[in-house]
mmCIF file of C-alpha atoms in Angstrom:
data_model
loop_
_atom_site.group_PDB
_atom_site.id
_atom_site.type_symbol
_atom_site.label_atom_id
_atom_site.label_comp_id
_atom_site.label_asym_id
_atom_site.label_seq_id
_atom_site.Cartn_x
_atom_site.Cartn_y
_atom_site.Cartn_z
ATOM 1 C CA MET A 26 -114.864 -34.781 27.364
ATOM 2 C CA ALA A 27 -116.121 -33.022 30.479
ATOM 3 C CA VAL A 28 -113.875 -30.383 32.048
ATOM 4 C CA TRP A 29 -113.860 -29.155 35.647
ATOM 5 C CA ASN A 30 -111.703 -26.143 36.450
ATOM 6 C CA PRO A 31 -112.116 -25.462 40.197
ATOM 7 C CA TRP A 32 -109.424 -22.780 40.076
ATOM 8 C CA HIS A 33 -107.669 -20.821 37.356
ATOM 9 C CA GLY A 34 -104.134 -19.522 36.999
ATOM 10 C CA CYS A 35 -100.749 -21.098 37.579
ATOM 11 C CA LYS A 36 -97.025 -20.503 38.131
ATOM 12 C CA LYS A 37 -94.469 -21.695 35.593
ATOM 13 C CA ILE A 38 -92.065 -24.246 37.074
ATOM 14 C CA SER A 39 -90.304 -26.108 34.244
ATOM 15 C CA PRO A 40 -89.374 -25.968 30.518
ATOM 16 C CA GLY A 41 -92.748 -27.359 29.484
ATOM 17 C CA CYS A 42 -94.422 -24.260 30.914
ATOM 18 C CA MET A 43 -92.576 -21.759 28.717
ATOM 19 C CA ASN A 44 -95.309 -21.369 26.090
ATOM 20 C CA CYS A 45 -98.251 -22.318 28.316
ATOM 21 C CA TYR A 46 -101.547 -22.184 26.424
ATOM 22 C CA VAL A 47 -103.337 -20.762 29.495
ATOM 23 C CA TYR A 48 -100.962 -17.795 29.620
ATOM 24 C CA ARG A 49 -101.347 -17.352 25.881
ATOM 25 C CA ARG A 50 -105.132 -17.359 25.976
ATOM 26 C CA ASP A 51 -105.369 -15.126 29.046
ATOM 27 C CA ALA A 52 -103.003 -12.605 27.455
ATOM 28 C CA GLU A 53 -105.529 -12.079 24.659
ATOM 29 C CA PHE A 54 -107.881 -10.629 27.279
ATOM 30 C CA GLY A 55 -105.253 -8.765 29.282
ATOM 31 C CA LYS A 56 -105.454 -11.287 32.109
ATOM 32 C CA ASP A 57 -102.520 -12.242 34.355
ATOM 33 C CA SER A 58 -102.361 -16.058 34.466
ATOM 34 C CA SER A 59 -99.984 -16.051 37.433
ATOM 35 C CA ILE A 60 -102.842 -14.861 39.673
ATOM 36 C CA VAL A 61 -104.643 -17.937 40.998
ATOM 37 C CA THR A 62 -108.360 -17.616 41.712
ATOM 38 C CA ARG A 63 -111.189 -19.974 42.600
ATOM 39 C CA THR A 64 -113.664 -20.197 39.732
ATOM 40 C CA ALA A 65 -117.442 -20.050 39.526
ATOM 41 C CA SER A 66 -117.279 -23.721 38.531
ATOM 42 C CA PHE A 67 -115.608 -24.723 41.781
ATOM 43 C CA ASP A 68 -118.535 -26.898 42.906
ATOM 44 C CA LEU A 69 -119.470 -28.192 39.432
ATOM 45 C CA PRO A 70 -119.347 -31.921 40.362
ATOM 46 C CA VAL A 71 -121.988 -31.502 43.073
ATOM 47 C CA LYS A 72 -124.263 -28.905 41.433
ATOM 48 C CA ARG A 73 -127.836 -30.090 41.021
ATOM 49 C CA ASP A 74 -130.708 -29.126 38.762
ATOM 50 C CA ARG A 75 -134.314 -28.370 39.766
ATOM 51 C CA LYS A 76 -135.025 -32.098 40.037
ATOM 52 C CA ARG A 77 -132.162 -32.364 42.548
ATOM 53 C CA GLU A 78 -130.178 -34.472 40.116
ATOM 54 C CA TYR A 79 -126.498 -33.848 39.502
ATOM 55 C CA LYS A 80 -125.934 -31.598 36.500
ATOM 56 C CA LEU A 81 -122.706 -33.405 35.667
ATOM 57 C CA GLN A 82 -123.656 -36.930 34.668
ATOM 58 C CA PRO A 83 -121.327 -39.890 33.991
ATOM 59 C CA GLU A 84 -122.247 -40.034 30.307
ATOM 60 C CA ARG A 85 -118.799 -38.982 29.153
ATOM 61 C CA GLU A 86 -115.656 -41.045 29.637
ATOM 62 C CA CYS A 87 -113.779 -38.763 32.017
ATOM 63 C CA VAL A 88 -113.852 -35.448 33.851
ATOM 64 C CA TYR A 89 -110.594 -33.653 33.085
ATOM 65 C CA THR A 90 -109.737 -31.673 36.194
ATOM 66 C CA CYS A 91 -107.842 -28.383 36.558
ATOM 67 C CA MET A 92 -106.998 -27.889 32.901
ATOM 68 C CA THR A 93 -106.290 -24.164 33.390
ATOM 69 C CA SER A 94 -104.143 -24.642 36.482
ATOM 70 C CA ASP A 95 -102.490 -27.448 38.462
ATOM 71 C CA PHE A 96 -104.475 -29.418 41.039
ATOM 72 C CA PHE A 97 -101.473 -29.521 43.387
ATOM 73 C CA LEU A 98 -100.543 -25.861 43.048
ATOM 74 C CA GLU A 99 -99.415 -24.326 46.349
ATOM 75 C CA GLU A 100 -101.774 -21.371 45.947
ATOM 76 C CA ALA A 101 -104.712 -23.793 45.877
ATOM 77 C CA ASP A 102 -103.884 -25.604 49.127
ATOM 78 C CA ALA A 103 -106.789 -23.966 50.947
ATOM 79 C CA TRP A 104 -109.321 -25.249 48.388
ATOM 80 C CA ARG A 105 -108.013 -28.744 47.670
ATOM 81 C CA ALA A 106 -109.604 -30.503 50.643
ATOM 82 C CA LYS A 107 -113.064 -29.446 49.469
ATOM 83 C CA ALA A 108 -112.213 -30.515 45.925
ATOM 84 C CA TRP A 109 -111.247 -33.962 47.207
ATOM 85 C CA GLU A 110 -114.557 -34.136 49.092
ATOM 86 C CA MET A 111 -116.482 -33.537 45.877
ATOM 87 C CA ILE A 112 -114.407 -36.142 44.036
ATOM 88 C CA ARG A 113 -115.156 -38.654 46.783
ATOM 89 C CA GLU A 114 -118.867 -37.828 46.692
ATOM 90 C CA ARG A 115 -119.017 -38.302 42.925
ATOM 91 C CA SER A 116 -117.626 -41.830 42.873
ATOM 92 C CA ASP A 117 -119.736 -42.386 39.738
ATOM 93 C CA LEU A 118 -117.486 -40.028 37.770
ATOM 94 C CA GLN A 119 -113.956 -40.749 36.560
ATOM 95 C CA PHE A 120 -111.626 -37.823 37.307
ATOM 96 C CA VAL A 121 -108.365 -37.313 35.401
ATOM 97 C CA ILE A 122 -105.814 -35.031 37.046
ATOM 98 C CA ILE A 123 -102.742 -33.930 35.056
ATOM 99 C CA THR A 124 -99.877 -32.421 37.046
ATOM 100 C CA LYS A 125 -96.323 -31.116 36.897
ATOM 101 C CA ARG A 126 -96.287 -30.973 40.703
ATOM 102 C CA ILE A 127 -96.294 -34.631 41.635
ATOM 103 C CA HIS A 128 -93.865 -33.734 44.430
ATOM 104 C CA ARG A 129 -96.799 -31.997 46.193
ATOM 105 C CA PHE A 130 -99.249 -34.866 45.756
ATOM 106 C CA ASP A 131 -99.589 -35.665 49.444
ATOM 107 C CA VAL A 132 -100.247 -32.064 50.555
ATOM 108 C CA GLY A 133 -103.795 -32.094 51.896
ATOM 109 C CA LEU A 134 -104.426 -35.670 50.800
ATOM 110 C CA PRO A 135 -107.688 -37.064 52.254
ATOM 111 C CA GLU A 136 -107.337 -39.289 55.319
ATOM 112 C CA ASP A 137 -109.310 -42.043 53.594
ATOM 113 C CA TRP A 138 -107.203 -41.987 50.435
ATOM 114 C CA ARG A 139 -105.156 -45.046 51.467
ATOM 115 C CA ASP A 140 -103.956 -46.576 48.178
ATOM 116 C CA GLY A 141 -106.081 -44.245 46.061
ATOM 117 C CA TYR A 142 -109.654 -43.646 44.935
ATOM 118 C CA ASN A 143 -110.953 -45.939 42.204
ATOM 119 C CA ASN A 144 -112.382 -42.960 40.315
ATOM 120 C CA VAL A 145 -109.158 -40.929 40.095
ATOM 121 C CA THR A 146 -106.378 -41.203 37.497
ATOM 122 C CA ILE A 147 -103.225 -39.182 38.131
ATOM 123 C CA CYS A 148 -101.210 -38.188 35.049
ATOM 124 C CA CYS A 149 -97.607 -37.107 35.581
ATOM 125 C CA THR A 150 -96.304 -34.735 32.904
ATOM 126 C CA CYS A 151 -92.671 -35.141 31.829
ATOM 127 C CA GLU A 152 -91.660 -32.938 28.930
ATOM 128 C CA ASN A 153 -87.984 -33.938 28.813
ATOM 129 C CA GLN A 154 -85.582 -36.491 30.284
ATOM 130 C CA ASN A 155 -84.612 -34.254 33.186
ATOM 131 C CA ARG A 156 -88.193 -33.862 34.375
ATOM 132 C CA ALA A 157 -88.910 -37.560 33.805
ATOM 133 C CA ASP A 158 -85.972 -38.560 35.982
ATOM 134 C CA TYR A 159 -87.090 -36.164 38.716
ATOM 135 C CA ARG A 160 -90.854 -36.698 38.704
ATOM 136 C CA LEU A 161 -91.309 -40.348 37.822
ATOM 137 C CA PRO A 162 -89.381 -41.875 40.767
ATOM 138 C CA ILE A 163 -91.677 -39.862 43.052
ATOM 139 C CA PHE A 164 -94.737 -40.790 41.010
ATOM 140 C CA MET A 165 -94.042 -44.517 41.116
ATOM 141 C CA GLU A 166 -93.789 -44.617 44.911
ATOM 142 C CA LEU A 167 -97.038 -42.785 45.663
ATOM 143 C CA PRO A 168 -100.282 -44.543 46.697
ATOM 144 C CA ILE A 169 -102.144 -44.194 43.396
ATOM 145 C CA LYS A 170 -104.421 -46.774 41.781
ATOM 146 C CA HIS A 171 -104.462 -45.386 38.252
ATOM 147 C CA ARG A 172 -101.371 -43.737 36.716
ATOM 148 C CA MET A 173 -100.533 -42.334 33.308
ATOM 149 C CA ILE A 174 -97.452 -40.604 31.922
ATOM 150 C CA ILE A 175 -97.829 -37.621 29.607
ATOM 151 C CA HIS A 176 -95.067 -36.180 27.410
ATOM 152 C CA GLU A 177 -96.720 -32.898 26.443
ATOM 153 C CA PRO A 178 -95.282 -30.741 25.134
ATOM 154 C CA MET A 179 -92.691 -33.346 24.207
ATOM 155 C CA LEU A 180 -89.366 -31.506 23.879
ATOM 156 C CA GLU A 181 -86.924 -34.352 23.256
ATOM 157 C CA ARG A 182 -86.501 -38.133 23.133
ATOM 158 C CA ILE A 183 -87.305 -39.541 26.589
ATOM 159 C CA ASN A 184 -86.379 -42.940 27.991
ATOM 160 C CA ILE A 185 -88.972 -44.243 30.477
ATOM 161 C CA ARG A 186 -88.367 -47.996 30.187
ATOM 162 C CA SER A 187 -87.356 -48.431 33.830
ATOM 163 C CA TYR A 188 -90.690 -46.934 34.916
ATOM 164 C CA LEU A 189 -92.802 -48.842 32.410
ATOM 165 C CA SER A 190 -91.206 -52.094 33.544
ATOM 166 C CA MET A 191 -92.741 -51.673 37.018
ATOM 167 C CA GLY A 192 -96.206 -52.532 35.709
ATOM 168 C CA LYS A 193 -97.912 -49.524 37.286
ATOM 169 C CA ILE A 194 -98.467 -47.296 34.229
ATOM 170 C CA GLU A 195 -101.798 -47.693 32.431
ATOM 171 C CA GLN A 196 -101.101 -45.423 29.432
ATOM 172 C CA VAL A 197 -98.544 -43.057 27.924
ATOM 173 C CA THR A 198 -99.624 -40.002 25.921
ATOM 174 C CA CYS A 199 -97.410 -37.857 23.692
ATOM 175 C CA GLY A 200 -98.088 -34.528 22.042
ATOM 176 C CA GLY A 201 -96.435 -31.469 20.570
ATOM 177 C CA GLU A 202 -96.708 -27.830 21.575
ATOM 178 C CA SER A 203 -99.356 -25.490 20.175
ATOM 179 C CA GLY A 204 -99.117 -21.762 19.521
ATOM 180 C CA TYR A 205 -97.052 -19.458 17.314
ATOM 181 C CA GLU A 206 -93.969 -19.808 19.513
ATOM 182 C CA ALA A 207 -94.181 -23.612 19.633
ATOM 183 C CA ARG A 208 -91.022 -25.673 19.822
ATOM 184 C CA ILE A 209 -90.526 -28.566 17.413
ATOM 185 C CA CYS A 210 -91.972 -31.994 18.121
ATOM 186 C CA ASP A 211 -90.058 -34.716 16.258
ATOM 187 C CA PHE A 212 -92.003 -37.732 15.004
ATOM 188 C CA ALA A 213 -88.934 -39.866 15.776
ATOM 189 C CA TRP A 214 -89.414 -39.113 19.490
ATOM 190 C CA ILE A 215 -93.050 -40.190 19.259
ATOM 191 C CA LEU A 216 -92.159 -43.470 17.581
ATOM 192 C CA ASN A 217 -89.443 -44.138 20.129
ATOM 193 C CA THR A 218 -91.916 -43.757 23.005
ATOM 194 C CA LYS A 219 -94.407 -45.984 21.213
ATOM 195 C CA GLN A 220 -91.718 -48.648 20.876
ATOM 196 C CA GLN A 221 -91.010 -48.483 24.606
ATOM 197 C CA CYS A 222 -94.717 -48.906 25.344
ATOM 198 C CA MET A 223 -95.003 -51.880 22.984
ATOM 199 C CA GLU A 224 -92.105 -53.578 24.743
ATOM 200 C CA TYR A 225 -94.152 -53.588 27.958
ATOM 201 C CA ASP A 226 -97.582 -53.874 26.288
ATOM 202 C CA ILE A 227 -98.737 -50.500 27.618
ATOM 203 C CA PRO A 228 -101.331 -48.417 25.708
ATOM 204 C CA PHE A 229 -99.847 -45.482 23.788
ATOM 205 C CA TRP A 230 -101.690 -42.446 22.434
ATOM 206 C CA PHE A 231 -100.231 -39.883 20.040
ATOM 207 C CA LYS A 232 -102.573 -37.061 20.972
ATOM 208 C CA GLN A 233 -101.498 -34.154 18.776
ATOM 209 C CA THR A 234 -98.678 -33.043 16.492
ATOM 210 C CA GLY A 235 -98.237 -29.540 17.870
ATOM 211 C CA SER A 236 -97.791 -26.482 15.649
ATOM 212 C CA ARG A 237 -94.289 -27.369 14.429
ATOM 213 C CA PHE A 238 -94.000 -31.041 13.606
ATOM 214 C CA LYS A 239 -90.826 -32.621 12.263
ATOM 215 C CA LYS A 240 -90.973 -35.763 10.172
ATOM 216 C CA GLY A 241 -87.734 -36.862 8.620
ATOM 217 C CA ASN A 242 -85.828 -33.777 7.503
ATOM 218 C CA LYS A 243 -88.885 -31.581 7.055
ATOM 219 C CA VAL A 244 -90.681 -29.385 9.600
ATOM 220 C CA TYR A 245 -94.400 -28.864 9.004
ATOM 221 C CA THR A 246 -96.507 -25.996 10.325
ATOM 222 C CA ILE A 247 -99.884 -27.366 11.373
ATOM 223 C CA GLU A 248 -102.907 -25.299 12.356
ATOM 224 C CA ARG A 249 -104.358 -25.931 15.798
ATOM 225 C CA LYS A 250 -107.626 -27.298 14.424
ATOM 226 C CA ASN A 251 -105.737 -30.009 12.510
ATOM 227 C CA GLN A 252 -103.186 -31.126 15.103
ATOM 228 C CA MET A 253 -105.206 -33.941 16.672
ATOM 229 C CA ARG A 254 -106.502 -35.089 13.287
ATOM 230 C CA GLN A 255 -102.995 -35.294 11.838
ATOM 231 C CA ALA A 256 -101.786 -37.250 14.862
ATOM 232 C CA GLU A 257 -104.610 -39.731 14.381
ATOM 233 C CA LYS A 258 -103.813 -40.057 10.685
ATOM 234 C CA ALA A 259 -100.286 -41.100 11.594
ATOM 235 C CA GLY A 260 -101.810 -44.399 12.744
ATOM 236 C CA VAL A 261 -99.284 -45.062 15.504
ATOM 237 C CA ASN A 262 -101.563 -45.486 18.521
ATOM 238 C CA TYR A 263 -101.158 -48.755 20.382
ATOM 239 C CA ARG A 264 -104.003 -50.433 22.274
ATOM 240 C CA VAL A 265 -105.955 -47.161 22.441
#
């Protein structure tokens, strides 16, 4: 996948942030992840080579955006308008934006957004029932063409049937938490979410097990390099 990080750094706002991988990785280099800065890759979507062709070509499926921050972070308000401009210019690319700040979605939204850009998918992260019940009602009412729900890190069983029944969600993704301090991800929660998706014929993707994965009465410790592979081996994806 292609990744575009226009800014780096974030502020923790909910339980899912506790063991943030960005904080963990930055700490290895003595870097403070709470300091938000614009990156050298800020204009990546519109950078051109010597032939005046875009360096970032639509050969990959998606451009995952702001993976070391949050696109709707308050500290990035001054930069977001320009980021939207680049997204609009590169209508040939498919941008995926994952956020825990869906309540700030309309801050600095482009005037021509209307019911959404065709090349933008917004993914609302809900790590537990509390955050699902807060974020998803907001999410479902926003003018967005392509929506996904992400339970990552998934911290408990989550009921999202009332939101899936609205016919607006294109996919649900689940995953555990990585790192040495990772909290347990229970396979029973994953299967429960898959069942909900099957009831409404919505694609479901079990992305990764996380470092501490519970199946039945046993908790397994899984190395980071094997977490996606083990999730795939589980064979529980639906329409993905």
